[in-house]
Amino acid sequence: GQQVMQIPQYQHVQEGEDFTTYCNSSTTLSNIQWYKQRPGGHPVFLIQLVKSGEVKKQKRLTFQFGEAKKNSSLHITATQTTDVGTYFCAGRGTHSGAGSYQLTFGKGTKLSVIP
Amino acid sequence: NAGVTQTPKFQVLKTGQSMTLQCAQDMNHEYMSWYRQDPGMGLRLIHYSVGAGITDQGEVPNGYNVSRSTTEDFPLRLLSAAPSQTSVYFCASSYGGSTEAFFGQGTRLTVV
C-alpha cells in the first residue's frame, strides 16, 4: 500500500532559526496536504498542493510539491514559539473510486522552539 | 457551526468491555473517517465511509466496527477492548476526495 515517510521525527530550534520537514511518498500522489497539531490538540489543515512543482506561501511558511508529485516540504522561516507543534503531511493516491478519498499520513515532525 | 463533535473526550475501559465512540458532523460532508494516534506512529486510518450506508476498512481495522446510517453520524465500536487499543482516536470529515479534512477534538481512551 501507499506509504508516506516524513523526516525528521523531532526538531529542536532556537527561536528565530529556520525549520524544514520533508515528506516522501512511495507512489505518485494526486495531492498532498499539510496539517499542524498543537500539543494536546487535534490536527488542523494548513494547505493543499495539487500541481507538480507547486509552491505556496503562508506568511513565514513555504510549502513545495515535487515535480514527480512524490515528495513535499514545509519550510518555516524565523520560527516563533507559536510554531510549536507537530506537522503532518498527508497524501492522496491517484487511484479512482472510494479509495481515492483516503489520506495517508506521515508520522509527523514534532517542532520545539527554544525561546 | 459545531464542525466535528466527538464524545466522550476521555474514557477508561477494562479489558473485554465494549463501547462506542461517537462522531457527528454538521457540515453535510460525505466522507468521514476514524484514525488512531499513538506516540511516534502518526495518524493511522481505522475505517472510513464515503457516504451513508458505505463503509470500508483502513490500515488498522481489527477490533473495530463502524456503521453509517446517516450522513451526520459515524460511530466507532470497540467490540472487546484490549490494552493495545489504548490510544487517542480522531474522527474526521471532508466534503469530497480532494478537500481538507476537519478533525474532531479527539477521544483519549485507556484500556486497563
Short mmCIF file of C-alpha atoms in Angstrom, two decimals:
data_model
loop_
_atom_site.label_atom_id
_atom_site.label_comp_id
_atom_site.label_asym_id
_atom_site.label_seq_id
_atom_site.Cartn_x
_atom_site.Cartn_y
_atom_site.Cartn_z
CA GLY A 1 0.00 0.00 0.00
CA GLN A 2 0.87 3.64 -0.15
CA GLN A 3 3.45 4.82 2.37
CA VAL A 4 4.38 8.35 3.31
CA MET A 5 7.69 8.87 5.08
CA GLN A 6 8.34 12.07 6.97
CA ILE A 7 11.62 13.34 8.42
CA PRO A 8 12.89 14.38 10.84
CA GLN A 9 10.79 12.93 13.64
CA TYR A 10 11.87 15.69 16.04
CA GLN A 11 13.42 19.09 15.58
CA HIS A 12 14.57 21.49 18.27
CA VAL A 13 15.39 25.02 17.14
CA GLN A 14 16.25 28.32 18.73
CA GLU A 15 13.62 30.96 18.23
CA GLY A 16 14.43 32.80 15.03
CA GLU A 17 16.04 29.81 13.30
CA ASP A 18 14.52 28.20 10.24
CA PHE A 19 12.83 24.78 10.19
CA THR A 20 12.13 22.30 7.42
CA THR A 21 10.26 18.99 7.36
CA TYR A 22 10.26 16.62 4.39
CA CYS A 23 7.77 14.09 3.07
CA ASN A 24 8.34 11.28 0.61
CA SER A 25 5.71 9.00 -0.85
CA SER A 26 6.27 5.51 -2.21
CA THR A 27 3.79 6.26 -5.01
CA THR A 28 2.73 9.25 -7.09
CA LEU A 29 0.22 11.43 -5.28
CA SER A 30 -2.80 13.27 -6.65
CA ASN A 31 -2.38 15.90 -3.95
CA ILE A 32 -0.69 16.43 -0.61
CA GLN A 33 -1.98 18.23 2.44
CA TRP A 34 -0.22 19.64 5.49
CA TYR A 35 -1.65 19.75 9.00
CA LYS A 36 -0.48 21.23 12.29
CA GLN A 37 -1.31 19.70 15.66
CA ARG A 38 -0.66 21.76 18.77
CA PRO A 39 0.20 19.85 21.96
CA GLY A 40 -2.98 18.28 23.32
CA GLY A 41 -4.94 19.40 20.27
CA HIS A 42 -6.26 17.98 17.05
CA PRO A 43 -4.81 18.23 13.53
CA VAL A 44 -5.71 21.46 11.76
CA PHE A 45 -5.48 21.84 8.00
CA LEU A 46 -2.82 24.22 6.72
CA ILE A 47 -2.71 23.83 2.95
CA GLN A 48 -3.17 21.54 -0.03
CA LEU A 49 -0.82 21.23 -3.00
CA VAL A 50 -2.07 19.72 -6.24
CA LYS A 51 0.17 20.67 -9.16
CA SER A 52 3.59 19.29 -9.99
CA GLY A 53 6.29 21.72 -8.77
CA GLU A 54 3.76 23.87 -6.92
CA VAL A 55 5.00 26.34 -4.31
CA LYS A 56 2.66 28.09 -1.90
CA LYS A 57 3.39 30.56 0.87
CA GLN A 58 1.53 31.46 4.02
CA LYS A 59 3.37 34.28 5.78
CA ARG A 60 6.55 32.57 7.13
CA LEU A 61 5.53 29.10 5.87
CA THR A 62 6.56 27.84 2.41
CA PHE A 63 5.17 24.61 1.01
CA GLN A 64 6.54 22.78 -2.01
CA PHE A 65 5.32 19.83 -4.07
CA GLY A 66 7.92 17.97 -6.07
CA GLU A 67 7.98 17.73 -9.85
CA ALA A 68 7.24 13.99 -9.71
CA LYS A 69 4.43 14.54 -7.16
CA LYS A 70 6.09 12.10 -4.75
CA ASN A 71 7.69 14.49 -2.30
CA SER A 72 6.90 17.67 -0.47
CA SER A 73 8.39 20.01 2.08
CA LEU A 74 7.33 22.62 4.61
CA HIS A 75 9.77 25.37 5.49
CA ILE A 76 9.25 27.85 8.31
CA THR A 77 11.36 31.00 8.30
CA ALA A 78 12.39 32.58 11.60
CA THR A 79 10.48 30.27 13.91
CA GLN A 80 8.42 31.65 16.78
CA THR A 81 7.16 29.97 19.93
CA THR A 82 3.70 29.91 18.39
CA ASP A 83 5.04 27.48 15.75
CA VAL A 84 5.43 24.73 18.36
CA GLY A 85 3.55 21.56 17.50
CA THR A 86 3.64 18.52 15.25
CA TYR A 87 3.46 19.00 11.50
CA PHE A 88 1.99 16.21 9.39
CA CYS A 89 1.91 15.70 5.68
CA ALA A 90 -0.89 13.60 4.23
CA GLY A 91 -1.05 12.30 0.71
CA ARG A 92 -3.85 11.10 -1.54
CA GLY A 93 -3.16 8.46 -4.16
CA THR A 94 -4.03 8.67 -7.82
CA HIS A 95 -6.39 5.69 -7.97
CA SER A 96 -10.09 6.27 -8.57
CA GLY A 97 -13.11 5.17 -6.58
CA ALA A 98 -13.71 5.19 -2.84
CA GLY A 99 -10.03 4.62 -2.12
CA SER A 100 -9.17 8.00 -3.63
CA TYR A 101 -10.69 9.63 -0.54
CA GLN A 102 -8.11 8.10 1.73
CA LEU A 103 -5.39 10.25 3.23
CA THR A 104 -2.15 8.54 4.20
CA PHE A 105 -0.39 10.48 6.92
CA GLY A 106 3.29 10.75 7.59
CA LYS A 107 4.37 10.15 11.19
CA GLY A 108 4.87 13.85 11.72
CA THR A 109 7.69 16.15 12.76
CA LYS A 110 7.50 17.48 16.29
CA LEU A 111 8.88 21.01 16.45
CA SER A 112 10.16 22.52 19.68
CA VAL A 113 11.17 26.17 19.77
CA ILE A 114 13.57 27.35 22.46
CA PRO A 115 12.90 30.98 23.38
CA ASN B 1 -21.43 25.54 13.10
CA ALA B 2 -20.12 22.95 15.54
CA GLY B 3 -17.99 21.17 12.93
CA VAL B 4 -16.97 17.65 14.02
CA THR B 5 -18.04 16.65 17.51
CA GLN B 6 -16.62 13.63 19.30
CA THR B 7 -17.80 12.14 22.57
CA PRO B 8 -16.58 11.26 25.08
CA LYS B 9 -13.33 13.22 25.44
CA PHE B 10 -11.85 10.72 27.89
CA GLN B 11 -12.70 7.10 28.65
CA VAL B 12 -11.21 4.32 30.74
CA LEU B 13 -12.27 0.76 29.94
CA LYS B 14 -11.47 -2.59 31.42
CA THR B 15 -10.16 -5.30 29.14
CA GLY B 16 -13.04 -7.07 27.46
CA GLN B 17 -15.55 -4.23 27.78
CA SER B 18 -17.24 -2.80 24.72
CA MET B 19 -18.06 0.79 23.95
CA THR B 20 -18.97 3.18 21.16
CA LEU B 21 -17.12 6.37 20.34
CA GLN B 22 -19.47 8.91 18.87
CA CYS B 23 -18.73 11.24 15.98
CA ALA B 24 -21.11 13.74 14.42
CA GLN B 25 -20.61 16.46 11.83
CA ASP B 26 -22.98 19.20 10.75
CA MET B 27 -21.27 20.22 7.51
CA ASN B 28 -23.07 17.71 5.24
CA HIS B 29 -19.75 16.07 4.43
CA GLU B 30 -19.94 12.81 2.54
CA TYR B 31 -16.58 11.44 3.65
CA MET B 32 -15.90 10.51 7.27
CA SER B 33 -13.06 8.57 8.81
CA TRP B 34 -11.61 7.33 12.09
CA TYR B 35 -7.93 7.50 12.96
CA ARG B 36 -5.94 6.40 15.94
CA GLN B 37 -2.86 8.28 17.06
CA ASP B 38 -0.11 6.59 19.00
CA PRO B 39 3.25 8.12 20.00
CA GLY B 40 5.68 8.05 17.10
CA MET B 41 3.13 6.40 14.79
CA GLY B 42 1.32 9.38 13.34
CA LEU B 43 -2.32 9.00 12.36
CA ARG B 44 -3.43 5.58 11.17
CA LEU B 45 -6.72 5.05 9.38
CA ILE B 46 -9.09 2.58 11.05
CA HIS B 47 -12.27 2.77 8.94
CA TYR B 48 -13.78 5.24 6.56
CA SER B 49 -17.07 5.96 4.84
CA VAL B 50 -17.79 7.72 1.56
CA GLY B 51 -21.48 8.15 2.28
CA ALA B 52 -24.45 6.81 4.20
CA GLY B 53 -24.55 3.03 4.03
CA ILE B 54 -20.99 2.72 2.67
CA THR B 55 -18.02 1.86 4.85
CA ASP B 56 -14.62 0.31 4.26
CA GLN B 57 -11.54 -0.74 6.17
CA GLY B 58 -8.44 1.32 6.56
CA GLU B 59 -4.95 0.35 7.66
CA VAL B 60 -5.76 -0.94 11.18
CA PRO B 61 -9.40 -2.15 11.29
CA ASN B 62 -9.10 -5.20 13.55
CA GLY B 63 -11.12 -4.94 16.76
CA TYR B 64 -13.28 -2.08 15.49
CA ASN B 65 -16.65 -1.84 13.76
CA VAL B 66 -18.35 1.09 12.11
CA SER B 67 -21.67 1.90 10.52
CA ARG B 68 -23.00 4.93 8.67
CA SER B 69 -26.78 5.09 8.82
CA THR B 70 -26.92 8.87 8.34
CA THR B 71 -24.70 11.47 6.69
CA GLU B 72 -24.10 13.17 10.05
CA ASP B 73 -23.04 10.27 12.29
CA PHE B 74 -20.18 7.78 12.13
CA PRO B 75 -19.81 5.83 15.39
CA LEU B 76 -16.82 3.60 16.10
CA ARG B 77 -17.45 0.46 18.14
CA LEU B 78 -14.87 -1.41 20.15
CA LEU B 79 -16.19 -4.94 20.47
CA SER B 80 -13.92 -6.26 23.24
CA ALA B 81 -11.40 -3.69 24.40
CA ALA B 82 -7.74 -4.67 24.68
CA PRO B 83 -4.80 -2.73 26.17
CA SER B 84 -3.38 -2.41 22.63
CA GLN B 85 -6.35 -0.17 21.84
CA THR B 86 -5.19 2.45 24.32
CA SER B 87 -4.79 5.47 22.07
CA VAL B 88 -6.16 8.83 21.05
CA TYR B 89 -8.94 8.49 18.50
CA PHE B 90 -9.80 11.19 15.99
CA CYS B 91 -12.81 11.40 13.75
CA ALA B 92 -12.52 13.50 10.59
CA SER B 93 -14.82 14.57 7.79
CA SER B 94 -14.39 16.17 4.39
CA TYR B 95 -16.64 17.29 1.59
CA GLY B 96 -15.03 15.26 -1.11
CA GLY B 97 -11.96 13.43 -2.22
CA SER B 98 -9.76 16.47 -2.70
CA THR B 99 -10.69 18.80 0.10
CA GLU B 100 -9.38 19.47 3.57
CA ALA B 101 -10.25 17.18 6.45
CA PHE B 102 -11.85 18.62 9.57
CA PHE B 103 -10.94 16.79 12.76
CA GLY B 104 -12.85 16.39 15.98
CA GLN B 105 -11.25 17.17 19.35
CA GLY B 106 -10.32 13.54 19.91
CA THR B 107 -11.15 10.82 22.44
CA ARG B 108 -8.40 9.69 24.76
CA LEU B 109 -9.06 6.01 25.52
CA THR B 110 -7.24 3.96 28.12
CA VAL B 111 -7.82 0.21 28.40
CA VAL B 112 -6.63 -1.35 31.65
#
